[in-house]
PDB file of C-alpha atoms and ligand atoms in Angstrom:
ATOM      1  CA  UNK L   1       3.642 -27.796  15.167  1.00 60.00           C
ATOM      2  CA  UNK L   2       5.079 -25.479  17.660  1.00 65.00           C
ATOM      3  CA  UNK L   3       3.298 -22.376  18.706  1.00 70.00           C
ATOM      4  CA  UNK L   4       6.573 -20.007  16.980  1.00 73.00           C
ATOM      5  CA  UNK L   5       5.024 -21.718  13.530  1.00 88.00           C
ATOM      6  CA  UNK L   6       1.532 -21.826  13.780  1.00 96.00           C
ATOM      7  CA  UNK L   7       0.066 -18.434  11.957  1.00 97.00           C
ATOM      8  CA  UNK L   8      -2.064 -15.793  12.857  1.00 98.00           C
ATOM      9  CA  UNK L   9      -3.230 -13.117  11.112  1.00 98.00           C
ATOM     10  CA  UNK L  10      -4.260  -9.928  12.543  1.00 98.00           C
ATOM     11  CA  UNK L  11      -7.478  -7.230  11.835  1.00 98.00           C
ATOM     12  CA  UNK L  12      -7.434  -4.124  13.769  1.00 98.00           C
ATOM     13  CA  UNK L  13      -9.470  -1.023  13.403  1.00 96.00           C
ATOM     14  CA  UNK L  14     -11.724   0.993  14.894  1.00 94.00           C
ATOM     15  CA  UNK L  15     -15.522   0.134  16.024  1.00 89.00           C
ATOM     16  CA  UNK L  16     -18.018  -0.604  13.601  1.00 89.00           C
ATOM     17  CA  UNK L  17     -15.066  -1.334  10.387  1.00 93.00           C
ATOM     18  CA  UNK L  18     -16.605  -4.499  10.102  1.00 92.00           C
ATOM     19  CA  UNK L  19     -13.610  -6.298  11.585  1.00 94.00           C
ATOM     20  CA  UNK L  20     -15.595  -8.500  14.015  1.00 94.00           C
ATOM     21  CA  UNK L  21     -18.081  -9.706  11.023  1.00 94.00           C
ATOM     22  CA  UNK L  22     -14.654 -10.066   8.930  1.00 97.00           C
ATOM     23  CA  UNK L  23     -12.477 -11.826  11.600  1.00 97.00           C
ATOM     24  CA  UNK L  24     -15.900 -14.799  12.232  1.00 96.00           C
ATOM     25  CA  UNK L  25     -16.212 -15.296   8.832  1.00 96.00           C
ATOM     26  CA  UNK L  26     -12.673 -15.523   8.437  1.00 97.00           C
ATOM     27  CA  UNK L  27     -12.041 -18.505  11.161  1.00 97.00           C
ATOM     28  CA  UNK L  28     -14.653 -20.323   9.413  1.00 96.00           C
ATOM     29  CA  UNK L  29     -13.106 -20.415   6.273  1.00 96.00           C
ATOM     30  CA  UNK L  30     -10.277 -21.007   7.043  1.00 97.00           C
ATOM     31  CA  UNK L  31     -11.196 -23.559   9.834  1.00 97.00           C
ATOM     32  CA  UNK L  32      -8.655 -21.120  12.158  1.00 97.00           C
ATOM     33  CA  UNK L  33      -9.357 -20.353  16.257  1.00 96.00           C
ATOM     34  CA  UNK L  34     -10.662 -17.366  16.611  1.00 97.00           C
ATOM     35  CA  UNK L  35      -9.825 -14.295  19.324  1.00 97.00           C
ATOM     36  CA  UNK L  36     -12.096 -11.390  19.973  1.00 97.00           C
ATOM     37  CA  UNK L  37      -9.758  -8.881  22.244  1.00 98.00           C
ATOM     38  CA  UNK L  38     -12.332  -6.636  22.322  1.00 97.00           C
ATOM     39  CA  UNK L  39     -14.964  -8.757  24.271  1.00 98.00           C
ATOM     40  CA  UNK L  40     -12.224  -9.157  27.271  1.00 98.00           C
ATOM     41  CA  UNK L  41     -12.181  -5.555  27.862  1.00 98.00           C
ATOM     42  CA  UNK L  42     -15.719  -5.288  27.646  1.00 98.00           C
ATOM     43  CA  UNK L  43     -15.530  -8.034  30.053  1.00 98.00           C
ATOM     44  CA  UNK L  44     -13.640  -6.230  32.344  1.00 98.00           C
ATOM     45  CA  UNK L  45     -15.818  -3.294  31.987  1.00 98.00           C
ATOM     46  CA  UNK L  46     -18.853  -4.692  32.551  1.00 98.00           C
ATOM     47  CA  UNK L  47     -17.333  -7.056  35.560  1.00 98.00           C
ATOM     48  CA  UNK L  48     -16.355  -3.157  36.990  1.00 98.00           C
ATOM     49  CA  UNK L  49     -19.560  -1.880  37.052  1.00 97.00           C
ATOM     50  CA  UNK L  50     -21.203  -4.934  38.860  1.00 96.00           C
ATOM     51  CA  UNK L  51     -19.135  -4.930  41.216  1.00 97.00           C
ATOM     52  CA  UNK L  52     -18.570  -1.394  41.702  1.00 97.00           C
ATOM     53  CA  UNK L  53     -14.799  -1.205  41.057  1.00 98.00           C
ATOM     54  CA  UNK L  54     -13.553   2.686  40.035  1.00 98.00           C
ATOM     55  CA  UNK L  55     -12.488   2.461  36.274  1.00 97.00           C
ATOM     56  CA  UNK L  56     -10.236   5.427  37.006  1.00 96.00           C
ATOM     57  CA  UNK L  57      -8.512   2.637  39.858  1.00 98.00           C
ATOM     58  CA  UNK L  58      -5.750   0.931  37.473  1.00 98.00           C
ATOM     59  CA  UNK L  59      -4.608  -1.351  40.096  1.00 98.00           C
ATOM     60  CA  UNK L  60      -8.036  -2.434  41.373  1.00 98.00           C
ATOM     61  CA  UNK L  61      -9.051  -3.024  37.776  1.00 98.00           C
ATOM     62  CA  UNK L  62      -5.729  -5.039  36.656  1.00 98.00           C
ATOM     63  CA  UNK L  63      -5.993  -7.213  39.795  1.00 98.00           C
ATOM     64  CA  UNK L  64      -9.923  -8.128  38.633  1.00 98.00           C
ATOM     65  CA  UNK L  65      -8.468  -8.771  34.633  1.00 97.00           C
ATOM     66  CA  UNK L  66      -6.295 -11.410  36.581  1.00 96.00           C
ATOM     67  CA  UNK L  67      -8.386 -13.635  38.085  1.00 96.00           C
ATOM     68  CA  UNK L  68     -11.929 -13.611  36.109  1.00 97.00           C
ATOM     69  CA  UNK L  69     -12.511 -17.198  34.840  1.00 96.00           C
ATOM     70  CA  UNK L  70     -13.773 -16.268  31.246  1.00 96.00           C
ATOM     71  CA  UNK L  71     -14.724 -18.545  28.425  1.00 95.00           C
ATOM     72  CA  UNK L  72     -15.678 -18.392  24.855  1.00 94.00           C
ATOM     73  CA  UNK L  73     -18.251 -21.672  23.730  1.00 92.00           C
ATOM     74  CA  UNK L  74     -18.510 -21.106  20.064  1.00 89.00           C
ATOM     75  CA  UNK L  75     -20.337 -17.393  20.166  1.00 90.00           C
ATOM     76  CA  UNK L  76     -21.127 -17.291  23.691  1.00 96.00           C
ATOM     77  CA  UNK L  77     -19.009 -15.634  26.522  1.00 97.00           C
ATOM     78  CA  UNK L  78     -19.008 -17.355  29.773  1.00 97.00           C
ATOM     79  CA  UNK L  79     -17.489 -14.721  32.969  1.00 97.00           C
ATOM     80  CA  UNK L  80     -17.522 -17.053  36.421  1.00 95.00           C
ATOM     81  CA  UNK L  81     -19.953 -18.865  35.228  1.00 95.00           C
ATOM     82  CA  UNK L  82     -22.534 -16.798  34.190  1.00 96.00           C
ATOM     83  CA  UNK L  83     -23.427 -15.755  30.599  1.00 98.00           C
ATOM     84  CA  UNK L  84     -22.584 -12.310  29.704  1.00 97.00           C
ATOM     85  CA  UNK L  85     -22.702 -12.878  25.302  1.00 97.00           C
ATOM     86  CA  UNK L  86     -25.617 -10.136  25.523  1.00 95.00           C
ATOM     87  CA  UNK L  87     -24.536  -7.640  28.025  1.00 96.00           C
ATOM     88  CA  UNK L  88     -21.021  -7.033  26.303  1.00 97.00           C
ATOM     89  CA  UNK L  89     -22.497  -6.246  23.443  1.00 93.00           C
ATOM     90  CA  UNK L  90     -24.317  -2.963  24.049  1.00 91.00           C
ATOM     91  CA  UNK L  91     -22.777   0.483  22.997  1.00 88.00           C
ATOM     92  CA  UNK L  92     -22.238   1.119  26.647  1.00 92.00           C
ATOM     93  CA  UNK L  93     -20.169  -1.848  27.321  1.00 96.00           C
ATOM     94  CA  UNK L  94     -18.320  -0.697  24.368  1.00 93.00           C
ATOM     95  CA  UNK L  95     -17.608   2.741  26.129  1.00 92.00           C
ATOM     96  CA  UNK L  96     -16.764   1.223  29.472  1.00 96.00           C
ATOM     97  CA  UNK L  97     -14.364  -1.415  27.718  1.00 97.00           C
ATOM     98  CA  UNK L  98     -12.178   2.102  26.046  1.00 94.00           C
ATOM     99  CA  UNK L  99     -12.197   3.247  29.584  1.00 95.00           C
ATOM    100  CA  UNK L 100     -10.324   0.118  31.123  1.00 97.00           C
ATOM    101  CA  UNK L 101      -8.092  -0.376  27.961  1.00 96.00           C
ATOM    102  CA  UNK L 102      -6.114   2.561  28.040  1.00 95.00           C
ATOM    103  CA  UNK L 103      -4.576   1.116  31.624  1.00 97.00           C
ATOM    104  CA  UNK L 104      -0.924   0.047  31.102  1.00 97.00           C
ATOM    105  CA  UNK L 105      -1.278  -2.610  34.174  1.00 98.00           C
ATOM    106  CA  UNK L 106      -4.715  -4.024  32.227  1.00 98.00           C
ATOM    107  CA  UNK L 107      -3.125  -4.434  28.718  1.00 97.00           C
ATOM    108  CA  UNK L 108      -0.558  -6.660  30.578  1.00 97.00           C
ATOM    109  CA  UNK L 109      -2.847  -8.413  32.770  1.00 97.00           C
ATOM    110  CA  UNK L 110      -4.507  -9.932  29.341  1.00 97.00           C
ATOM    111  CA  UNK L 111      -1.755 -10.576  27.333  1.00 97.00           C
ATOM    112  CA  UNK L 112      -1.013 -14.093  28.323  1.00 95.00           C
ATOM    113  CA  UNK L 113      -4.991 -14.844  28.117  1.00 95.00           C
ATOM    114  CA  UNK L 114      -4.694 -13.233  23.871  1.00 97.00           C
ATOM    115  CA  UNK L 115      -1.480 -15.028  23.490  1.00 97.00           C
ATOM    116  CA  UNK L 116      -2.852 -18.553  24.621  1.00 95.00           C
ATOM    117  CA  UNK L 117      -5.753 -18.126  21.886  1.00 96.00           C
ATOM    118  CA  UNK L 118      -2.797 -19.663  19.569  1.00 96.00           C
ATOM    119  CA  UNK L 119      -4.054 -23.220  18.387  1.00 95.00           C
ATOM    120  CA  UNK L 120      -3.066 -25.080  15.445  1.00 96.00           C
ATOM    121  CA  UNK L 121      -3.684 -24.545  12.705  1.00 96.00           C
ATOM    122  CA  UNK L 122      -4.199 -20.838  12.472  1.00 98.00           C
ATOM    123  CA  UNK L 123      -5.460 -17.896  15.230  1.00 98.00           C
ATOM    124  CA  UNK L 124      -7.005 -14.809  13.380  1.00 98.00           C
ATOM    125  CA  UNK L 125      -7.121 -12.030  16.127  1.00 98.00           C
ATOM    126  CA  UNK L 126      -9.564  -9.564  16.111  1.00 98.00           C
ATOM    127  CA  UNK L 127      -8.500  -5.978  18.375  1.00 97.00           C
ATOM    128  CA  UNK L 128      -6.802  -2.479  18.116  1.00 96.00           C
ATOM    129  CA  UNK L 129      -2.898  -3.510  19.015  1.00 97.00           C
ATOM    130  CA  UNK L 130      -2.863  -6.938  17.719  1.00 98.00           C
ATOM    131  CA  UNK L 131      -0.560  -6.613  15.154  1.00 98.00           C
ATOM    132  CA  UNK L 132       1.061  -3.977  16.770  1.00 97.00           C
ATOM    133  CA  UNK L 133       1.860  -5.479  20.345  1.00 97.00           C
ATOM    134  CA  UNK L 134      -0.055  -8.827  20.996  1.00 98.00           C
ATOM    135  CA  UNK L 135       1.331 -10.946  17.631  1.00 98.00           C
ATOM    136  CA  UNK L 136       4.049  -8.810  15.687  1.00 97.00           C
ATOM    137  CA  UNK L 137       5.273 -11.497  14.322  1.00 97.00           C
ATOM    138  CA  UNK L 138       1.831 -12.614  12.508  1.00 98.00           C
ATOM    139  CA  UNK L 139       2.356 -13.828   9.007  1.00 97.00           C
ATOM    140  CA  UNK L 140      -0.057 -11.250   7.815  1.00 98.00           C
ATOM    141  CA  UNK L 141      -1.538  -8.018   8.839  1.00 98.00           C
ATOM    142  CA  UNK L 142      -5.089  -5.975   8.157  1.00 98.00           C
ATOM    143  CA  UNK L 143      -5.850  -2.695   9.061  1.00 98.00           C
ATOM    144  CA  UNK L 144      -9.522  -2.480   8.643  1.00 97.00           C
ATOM    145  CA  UNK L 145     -11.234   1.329   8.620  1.00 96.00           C
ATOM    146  CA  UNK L 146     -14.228   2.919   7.530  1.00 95.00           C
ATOM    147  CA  UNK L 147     -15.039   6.758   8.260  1.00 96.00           C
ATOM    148  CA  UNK L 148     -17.023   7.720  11.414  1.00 96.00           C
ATOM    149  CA  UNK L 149     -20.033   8.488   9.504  1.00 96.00           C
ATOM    150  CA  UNK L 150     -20.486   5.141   7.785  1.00 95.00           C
ATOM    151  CA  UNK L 151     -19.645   3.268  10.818  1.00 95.00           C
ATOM    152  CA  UNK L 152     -22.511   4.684  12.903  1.00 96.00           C
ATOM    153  CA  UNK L 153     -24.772   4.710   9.927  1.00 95.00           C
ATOM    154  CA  UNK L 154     -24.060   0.592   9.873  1.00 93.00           C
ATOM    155  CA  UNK L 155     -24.645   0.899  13.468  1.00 92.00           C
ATOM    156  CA  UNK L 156     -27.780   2.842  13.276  1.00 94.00           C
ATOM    157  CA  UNK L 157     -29.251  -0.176  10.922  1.00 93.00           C
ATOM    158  CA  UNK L 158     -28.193  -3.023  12.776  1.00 89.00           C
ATOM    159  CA  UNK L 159     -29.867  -1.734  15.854  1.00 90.00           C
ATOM    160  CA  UNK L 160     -32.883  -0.647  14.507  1.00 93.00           C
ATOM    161  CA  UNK L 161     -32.761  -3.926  13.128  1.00 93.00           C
ATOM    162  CA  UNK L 162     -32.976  -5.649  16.598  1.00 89.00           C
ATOM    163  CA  UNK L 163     -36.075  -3.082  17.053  1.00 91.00           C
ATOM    164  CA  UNK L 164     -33.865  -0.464  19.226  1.00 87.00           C
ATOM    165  CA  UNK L 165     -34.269   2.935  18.963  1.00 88.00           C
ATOM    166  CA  UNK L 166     -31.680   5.030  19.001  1.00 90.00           C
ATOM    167  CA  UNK L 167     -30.295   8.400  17.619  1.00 94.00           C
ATOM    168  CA  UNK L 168     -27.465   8.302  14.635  1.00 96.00           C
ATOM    169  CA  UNK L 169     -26.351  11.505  15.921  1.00 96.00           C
ATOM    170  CA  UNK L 170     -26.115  10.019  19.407  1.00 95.00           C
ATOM    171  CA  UNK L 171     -24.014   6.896  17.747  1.00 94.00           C
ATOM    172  CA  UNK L 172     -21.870   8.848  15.985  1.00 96.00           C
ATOM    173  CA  UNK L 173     -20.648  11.248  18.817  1.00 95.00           C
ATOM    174  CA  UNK L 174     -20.192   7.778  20.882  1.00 92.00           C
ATOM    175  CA  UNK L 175     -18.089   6.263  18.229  1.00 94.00           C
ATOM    176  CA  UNK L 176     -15.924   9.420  17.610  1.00 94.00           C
ATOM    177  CA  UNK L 177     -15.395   9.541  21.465  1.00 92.00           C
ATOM    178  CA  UNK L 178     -14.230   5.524  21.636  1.00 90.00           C
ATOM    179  CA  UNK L 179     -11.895   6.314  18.554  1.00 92.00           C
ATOM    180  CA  UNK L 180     -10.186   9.371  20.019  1.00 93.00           C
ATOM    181  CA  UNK L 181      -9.869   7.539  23.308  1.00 91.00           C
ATOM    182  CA  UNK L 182      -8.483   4.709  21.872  1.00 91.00           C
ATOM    183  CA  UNK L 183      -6.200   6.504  19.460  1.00 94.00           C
ATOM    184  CA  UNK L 184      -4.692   8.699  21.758  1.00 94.00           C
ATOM    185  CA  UNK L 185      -4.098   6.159  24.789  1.00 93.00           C
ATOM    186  CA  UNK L 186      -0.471   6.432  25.445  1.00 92.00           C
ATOM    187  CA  UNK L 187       0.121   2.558  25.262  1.00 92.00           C
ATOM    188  CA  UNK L 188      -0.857   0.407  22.378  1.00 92.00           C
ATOM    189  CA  UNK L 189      -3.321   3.222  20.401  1.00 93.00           C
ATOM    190  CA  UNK L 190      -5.228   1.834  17.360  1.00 93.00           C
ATOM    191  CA  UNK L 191      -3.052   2.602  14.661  1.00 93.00           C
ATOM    192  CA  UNK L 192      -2.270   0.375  11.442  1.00 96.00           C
ATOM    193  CA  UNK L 193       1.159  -1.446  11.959  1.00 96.00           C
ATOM    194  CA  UNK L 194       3.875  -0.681  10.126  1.00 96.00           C
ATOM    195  CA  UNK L 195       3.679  -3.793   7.590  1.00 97.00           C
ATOM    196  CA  UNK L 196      -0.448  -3.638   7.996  1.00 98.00           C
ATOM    197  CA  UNK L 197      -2.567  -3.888   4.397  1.00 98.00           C
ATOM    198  CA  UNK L 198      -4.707  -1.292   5.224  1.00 97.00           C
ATOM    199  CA  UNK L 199      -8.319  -2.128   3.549  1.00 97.00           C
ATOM    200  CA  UNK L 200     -10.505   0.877   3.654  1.00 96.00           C
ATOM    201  CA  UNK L 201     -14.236  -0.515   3.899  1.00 95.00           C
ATOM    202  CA  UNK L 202     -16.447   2.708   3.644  1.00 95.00           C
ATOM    203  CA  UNK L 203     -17.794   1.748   0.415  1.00 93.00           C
ATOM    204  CA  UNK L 204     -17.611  -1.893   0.308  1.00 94.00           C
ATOM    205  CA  UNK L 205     -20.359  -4.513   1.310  1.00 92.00           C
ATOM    206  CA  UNK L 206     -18.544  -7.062   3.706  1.00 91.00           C
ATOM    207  CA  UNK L 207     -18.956  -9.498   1.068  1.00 94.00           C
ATOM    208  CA  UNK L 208     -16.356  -7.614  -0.958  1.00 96.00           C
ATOM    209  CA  UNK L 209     -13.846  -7.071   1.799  1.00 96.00           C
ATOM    210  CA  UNK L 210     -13.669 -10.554   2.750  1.00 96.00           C
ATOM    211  CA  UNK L 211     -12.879 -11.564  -1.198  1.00 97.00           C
ATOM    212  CA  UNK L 212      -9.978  -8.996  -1.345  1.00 97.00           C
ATOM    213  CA  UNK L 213      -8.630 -10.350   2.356  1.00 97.00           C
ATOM    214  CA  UNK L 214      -8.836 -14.021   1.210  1.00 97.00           C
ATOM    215  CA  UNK L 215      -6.967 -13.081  -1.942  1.00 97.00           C
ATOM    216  CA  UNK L 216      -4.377 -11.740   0.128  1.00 97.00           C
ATOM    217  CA  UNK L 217      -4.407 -14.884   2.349  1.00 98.00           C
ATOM    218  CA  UNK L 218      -4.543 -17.470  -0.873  1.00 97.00           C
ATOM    219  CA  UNK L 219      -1.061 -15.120  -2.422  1.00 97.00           C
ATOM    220  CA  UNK L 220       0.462 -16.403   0.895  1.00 95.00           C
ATOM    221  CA  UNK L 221      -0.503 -20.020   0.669  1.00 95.00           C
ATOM    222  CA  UNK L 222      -1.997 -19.647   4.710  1.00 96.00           C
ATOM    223  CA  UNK L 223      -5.284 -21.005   2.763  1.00 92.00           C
ATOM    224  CA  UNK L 224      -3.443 -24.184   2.517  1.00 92.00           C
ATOM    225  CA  UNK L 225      -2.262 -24.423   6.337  1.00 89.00           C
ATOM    226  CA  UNK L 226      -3.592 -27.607   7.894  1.00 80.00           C
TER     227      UNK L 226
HETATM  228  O1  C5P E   1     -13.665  -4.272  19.292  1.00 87.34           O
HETATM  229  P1  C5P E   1     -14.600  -3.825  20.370  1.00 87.34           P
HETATM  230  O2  C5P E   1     -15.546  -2.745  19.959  1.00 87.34           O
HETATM  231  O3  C5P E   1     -15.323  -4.954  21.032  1.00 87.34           O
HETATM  232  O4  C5P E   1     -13.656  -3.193  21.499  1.00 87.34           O
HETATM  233  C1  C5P E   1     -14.158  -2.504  22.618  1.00 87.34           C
HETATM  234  C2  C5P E   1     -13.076  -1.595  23.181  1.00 87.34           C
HETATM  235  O5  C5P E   1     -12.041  -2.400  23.758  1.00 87.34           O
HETATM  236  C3  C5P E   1     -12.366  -0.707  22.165  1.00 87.34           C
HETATM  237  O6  C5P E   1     -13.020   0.535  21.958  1.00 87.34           O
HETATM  238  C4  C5P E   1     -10.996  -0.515  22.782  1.00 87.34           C
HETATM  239  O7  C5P E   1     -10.985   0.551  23.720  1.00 87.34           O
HETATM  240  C5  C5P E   1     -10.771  -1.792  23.562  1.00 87.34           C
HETATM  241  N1  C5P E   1      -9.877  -2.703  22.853  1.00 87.34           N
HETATM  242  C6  C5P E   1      -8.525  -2.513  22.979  1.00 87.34           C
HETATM  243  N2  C5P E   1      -7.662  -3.391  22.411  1.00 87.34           N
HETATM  244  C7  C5P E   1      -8.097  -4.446  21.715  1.00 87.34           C
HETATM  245  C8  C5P E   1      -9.499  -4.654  21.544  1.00 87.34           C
HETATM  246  C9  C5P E   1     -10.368  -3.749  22.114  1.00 87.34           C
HETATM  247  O8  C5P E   1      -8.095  -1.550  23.602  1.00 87.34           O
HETATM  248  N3  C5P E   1      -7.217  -5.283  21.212  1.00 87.34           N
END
């Protein structure tokens, strides 16, 4: 199979849709590869911070995208050789990752890594822009959302969850802050693409959403890929 005819299918949304639970659960259905776009720029971020590059510095910050030596084994994230699965995932990674991501230089310095996530027989691709710039040729398209308030609430729980404690209020403002950021960016803004199905989650366990996208997946025969 060449890469042109091996299919992906795309989720975008914003923060705390669901997408990332969706997108796993997805791949191992399906048996597909899986990409998580959003762990490279929190990558990026975090590699920043340690080593004390400016995130307002787009050239300084593409030049790092293009050389880190990253790896995904299974769930973990390997960066140079040191494992970074935990420290990506905090809500201030999350921040710093919006603040690389709307550099024009960055986006390009990763798209070669996304695009070589493409392994028989399937990809599904977990981001903002990737059915909008990364694969728009992807046999099928989801545009997952929830509203701001639900998303932090299902924030709020998982966290507390883990023991954390931390304010809803606080969670909230910090998601609507990553959303406008990285709806208003100039290149590739989260927005649905124009032949997206968008699934609105805000009142459906993930359970439920993962049904409907599998029915959608099943009408296309991509269940029956090998
Ligand atoms: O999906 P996740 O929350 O891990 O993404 C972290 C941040 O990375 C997003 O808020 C967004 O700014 C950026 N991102 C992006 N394009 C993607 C995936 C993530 O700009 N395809």
């Amino acid at each position: 199979m060449n890469s042109n005819s091996i299919p992906v299918i795309t989720i975008d949304g914003p923060s705390g849709s669901g997408k990332g639970t969706l997108a796993r659960a997805l791949a191992d259905r399906l048996g597909w590869s899986l990409l998580d776009s959003g762990a490279l720029y929190r990558i990026i971020g975090a590699q920043c911070l340690s080593r004390g590059i400016n995130f307002d510095d787009e050239t300084a910050v593409a030049d790092l995208a293009q050389v880190l030596d990253i790896r995904f084994v299974g769930t973990a994230v390997w960066v140079e050789g040191l494992n970074m699965t935990e420290e990506i995932r905090t809500e201030d990674a999350g921040v710093n990752a919006s603040r690389v991501a709307h550099w024009p230089a960055v986006r390009d310095a990763v798209l070669g890594l996304q695009r070589s996530f493409l392994q028989a027989p399937g990809l599904i691709a977990d981001g903002r822009d990737m059915g909008t710039v990364v694969f728009p040729d992807a046999a099928l398209k989801f545009f997952l959302d929830a509203s701001a308030q639900e998303r932090a609430e299902r924030r709020y729980k998982q966290l507390k969850n883990k023991g954390l404690s931390v304010s809803l209020r606080g969670l909230l403002e910090q998601i609507q802050e990553r959303d406008a950021r990285d709806r208003e960016r100039a290149v590739a803004p989260l927005k649905p693409a124009r032949d997206a199905l968008v699934v609105d989650s805000t009142s459906m366990s993930i359970e439920l959403v993962l049904e409907e996208v599998m029915a959608e997946v099943s009408k296309r025969g991509l269940n029956l890929v090998q």
